[in-house]
Coordinates of C-alpha atoms in Angstrom, one line a residue:
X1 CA 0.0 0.0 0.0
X2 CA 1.3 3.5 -0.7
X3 CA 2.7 5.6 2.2
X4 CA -0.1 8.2 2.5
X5 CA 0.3 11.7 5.3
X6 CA -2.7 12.4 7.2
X7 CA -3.4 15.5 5.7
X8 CA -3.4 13.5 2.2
X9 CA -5.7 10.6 3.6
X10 CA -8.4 13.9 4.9
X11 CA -8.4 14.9 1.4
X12 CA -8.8 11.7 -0.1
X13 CA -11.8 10.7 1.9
X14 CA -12.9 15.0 1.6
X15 CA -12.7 14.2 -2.0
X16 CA -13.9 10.9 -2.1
X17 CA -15.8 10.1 0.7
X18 CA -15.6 6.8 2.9
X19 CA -16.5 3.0 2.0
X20 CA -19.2 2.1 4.5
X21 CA -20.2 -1.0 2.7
X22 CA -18.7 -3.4 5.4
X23 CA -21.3 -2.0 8.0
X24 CA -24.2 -3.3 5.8
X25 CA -26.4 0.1 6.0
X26 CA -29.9 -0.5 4.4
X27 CA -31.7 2.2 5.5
X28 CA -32.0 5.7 7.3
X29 CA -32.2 4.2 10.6
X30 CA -28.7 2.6 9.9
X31 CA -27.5 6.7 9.4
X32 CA -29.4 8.0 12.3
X33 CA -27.9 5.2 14.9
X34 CA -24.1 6.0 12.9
X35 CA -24.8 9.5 13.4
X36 CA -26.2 9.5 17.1
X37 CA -22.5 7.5 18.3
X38 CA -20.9 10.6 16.3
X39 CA -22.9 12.8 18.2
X40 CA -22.3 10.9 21.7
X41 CA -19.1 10.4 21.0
X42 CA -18.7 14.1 19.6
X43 CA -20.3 15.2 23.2
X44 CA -18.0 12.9 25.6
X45 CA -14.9 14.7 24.2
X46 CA -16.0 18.3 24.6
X47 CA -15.4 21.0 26.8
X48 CA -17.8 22.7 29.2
X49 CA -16.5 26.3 27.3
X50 CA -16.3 24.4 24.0
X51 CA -19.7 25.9 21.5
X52 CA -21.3 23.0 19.2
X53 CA -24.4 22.3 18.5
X54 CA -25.5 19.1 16.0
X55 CA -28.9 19.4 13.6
X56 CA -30.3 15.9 11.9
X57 CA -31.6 16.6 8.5
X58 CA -35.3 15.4 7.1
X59 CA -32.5 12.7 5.1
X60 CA -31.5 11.8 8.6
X61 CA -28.0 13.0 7.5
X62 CA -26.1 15.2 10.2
X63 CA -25.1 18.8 10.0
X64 CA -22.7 19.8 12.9
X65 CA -21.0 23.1 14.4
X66 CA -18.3 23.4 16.5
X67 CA -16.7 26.9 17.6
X68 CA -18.4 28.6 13.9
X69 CA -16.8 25.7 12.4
X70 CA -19.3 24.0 10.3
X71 CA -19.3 20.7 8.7
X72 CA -22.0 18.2 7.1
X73 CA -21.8 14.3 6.9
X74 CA -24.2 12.6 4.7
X75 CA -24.5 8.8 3.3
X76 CA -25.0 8.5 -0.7
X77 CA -25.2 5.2 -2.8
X78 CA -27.7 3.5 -1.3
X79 CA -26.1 3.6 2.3
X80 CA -22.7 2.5 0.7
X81 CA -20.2 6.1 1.3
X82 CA -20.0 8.6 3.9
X83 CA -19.3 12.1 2.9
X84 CA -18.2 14.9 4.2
X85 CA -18.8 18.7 3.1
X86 CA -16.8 21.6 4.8
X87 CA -18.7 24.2 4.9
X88 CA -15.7 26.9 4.9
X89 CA -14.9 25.3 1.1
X90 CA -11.8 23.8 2.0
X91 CA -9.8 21.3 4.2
X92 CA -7.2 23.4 6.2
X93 CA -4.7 21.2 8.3
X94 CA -4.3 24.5 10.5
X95 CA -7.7 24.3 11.1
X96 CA -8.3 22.5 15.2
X97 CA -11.7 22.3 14.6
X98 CA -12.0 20.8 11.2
X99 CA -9.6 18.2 12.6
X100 CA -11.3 17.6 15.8
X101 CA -14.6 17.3 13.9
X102 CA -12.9 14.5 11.3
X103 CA -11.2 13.3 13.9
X104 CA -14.0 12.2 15.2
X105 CA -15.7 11.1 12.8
X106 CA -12.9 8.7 12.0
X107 CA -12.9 7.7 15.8
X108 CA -16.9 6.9 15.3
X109 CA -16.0 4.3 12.0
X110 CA -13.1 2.9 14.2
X111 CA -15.6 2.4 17.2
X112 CA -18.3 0.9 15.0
X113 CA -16.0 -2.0 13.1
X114 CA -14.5 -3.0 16.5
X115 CA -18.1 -3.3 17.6
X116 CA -19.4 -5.7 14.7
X117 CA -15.7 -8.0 14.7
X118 CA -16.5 -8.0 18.4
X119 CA -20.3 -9.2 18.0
X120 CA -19.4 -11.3 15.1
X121 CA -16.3 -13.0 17.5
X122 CA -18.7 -13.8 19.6
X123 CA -20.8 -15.6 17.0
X124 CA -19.0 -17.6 15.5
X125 CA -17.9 -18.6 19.3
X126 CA -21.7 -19.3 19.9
X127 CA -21.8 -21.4 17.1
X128 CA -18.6 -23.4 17.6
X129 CA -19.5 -24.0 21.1
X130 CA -22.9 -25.3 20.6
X131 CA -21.4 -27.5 17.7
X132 CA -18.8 -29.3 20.2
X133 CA -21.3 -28.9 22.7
X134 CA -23.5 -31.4 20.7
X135 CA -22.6 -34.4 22.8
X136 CA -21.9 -33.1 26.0
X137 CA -25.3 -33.9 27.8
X138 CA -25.2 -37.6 27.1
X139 CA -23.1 -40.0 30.1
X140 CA -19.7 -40.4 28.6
X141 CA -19.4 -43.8 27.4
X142 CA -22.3 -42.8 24.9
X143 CA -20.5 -39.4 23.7
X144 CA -17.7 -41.7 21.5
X145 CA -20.5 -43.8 20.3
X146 CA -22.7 -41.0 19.1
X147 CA -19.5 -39.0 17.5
X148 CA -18.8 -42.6 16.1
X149 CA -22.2 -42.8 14.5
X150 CA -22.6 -39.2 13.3
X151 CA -19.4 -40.2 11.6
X152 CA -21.0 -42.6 9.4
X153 CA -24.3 -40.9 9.2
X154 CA -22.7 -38.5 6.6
X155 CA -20.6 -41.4 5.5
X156 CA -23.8 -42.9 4.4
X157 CA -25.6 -39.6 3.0
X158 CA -22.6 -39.2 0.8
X159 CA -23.2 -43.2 -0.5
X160 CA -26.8 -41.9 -0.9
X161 CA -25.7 -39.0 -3.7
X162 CA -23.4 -41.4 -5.7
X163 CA -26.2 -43.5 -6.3
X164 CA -29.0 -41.4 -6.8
X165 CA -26.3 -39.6 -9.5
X166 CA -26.1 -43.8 -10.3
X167 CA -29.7 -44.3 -11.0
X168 CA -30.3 -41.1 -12.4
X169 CA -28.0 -42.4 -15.3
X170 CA -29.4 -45.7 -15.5
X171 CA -33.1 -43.9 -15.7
X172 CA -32.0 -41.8 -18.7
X173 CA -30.5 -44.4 -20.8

């Protein structure tokens, strides 16, 4: 991957906008729930002297302020990207509250991703366990002799496709 600054990663995704496709967002609830952990997120790293204010848009989409700083984050293609408008025109690496406000935002995507690896860890850890836990319930001299037989339970079903491929052949001919 090419070695990218900061600054030229901002204008990339300024330019560009973000891939949200992973998350799976189907609909304007999806946006309002991303937004609202922005916003509480946003809120839990503020100042008592610090002046913001946030405004959710009839699209759901979320138009924020921060010490007459002014930015607005909206999702286009169907819930796929996450775009960002400065509302000064331009992305200024000077600028503390255009990076707090990205900042943020990029803290918020972070925040959400570990949340779904950490849900989907734990489902596939549900499932695993309740696969080995198949057997556990039965006395233990029956637990070999059940793995034993679902062993050659799917032995058999395979025996069962090669001959209904078998007769199938047999039928057509």
């Amino acid at each position: 991957m090419e070695d990218k600054t900061i600054d030229e990663m901002i204008e990339a995704f300024i330019n560009n906008g973000l891939d949200l496709s992973k998350f799976k967002f189907m609909n304007n609830y999806d946006k309002e729930n991303f937004f609202m952990m922005y916003t509480d997120l946003f809120e839990s790293m503020m100042k008592d002297h610090d002046d913001y204010s946030f405004r959710i848009t009839e699209e759901k989409d979320l138009f924020i302020t921060l010490n007459n700083e002014e930015m607005f984050l909206f999702i286009t293609d169907e819930y796929q990207t996450l775009k960002c408008d400065l509302c000064g025109g331009y992305y200024d690496k000077n600028n503390t509250n255009q990076i707090l406000l990205l900042t943020i935002l990029f803290l918020t995507v972070k925040e959400l991703k570990a949340m779904i690896d950490l849900f989907t860890d734990e489902i596939i850890k549900n499932m695993e366990s309740r696969k080995s836990a198949k057997f556990t319930k039965l006395p233990k001299s029956f637990a070999g002799k059940a793995s034993y037989l679902s062993s050659k339970q799917e032995m058999i079903m395979d025996k069962i496709e090669e001959v209904r491929e078998k007769v199938i052949i047999k039928e057509i001919k």
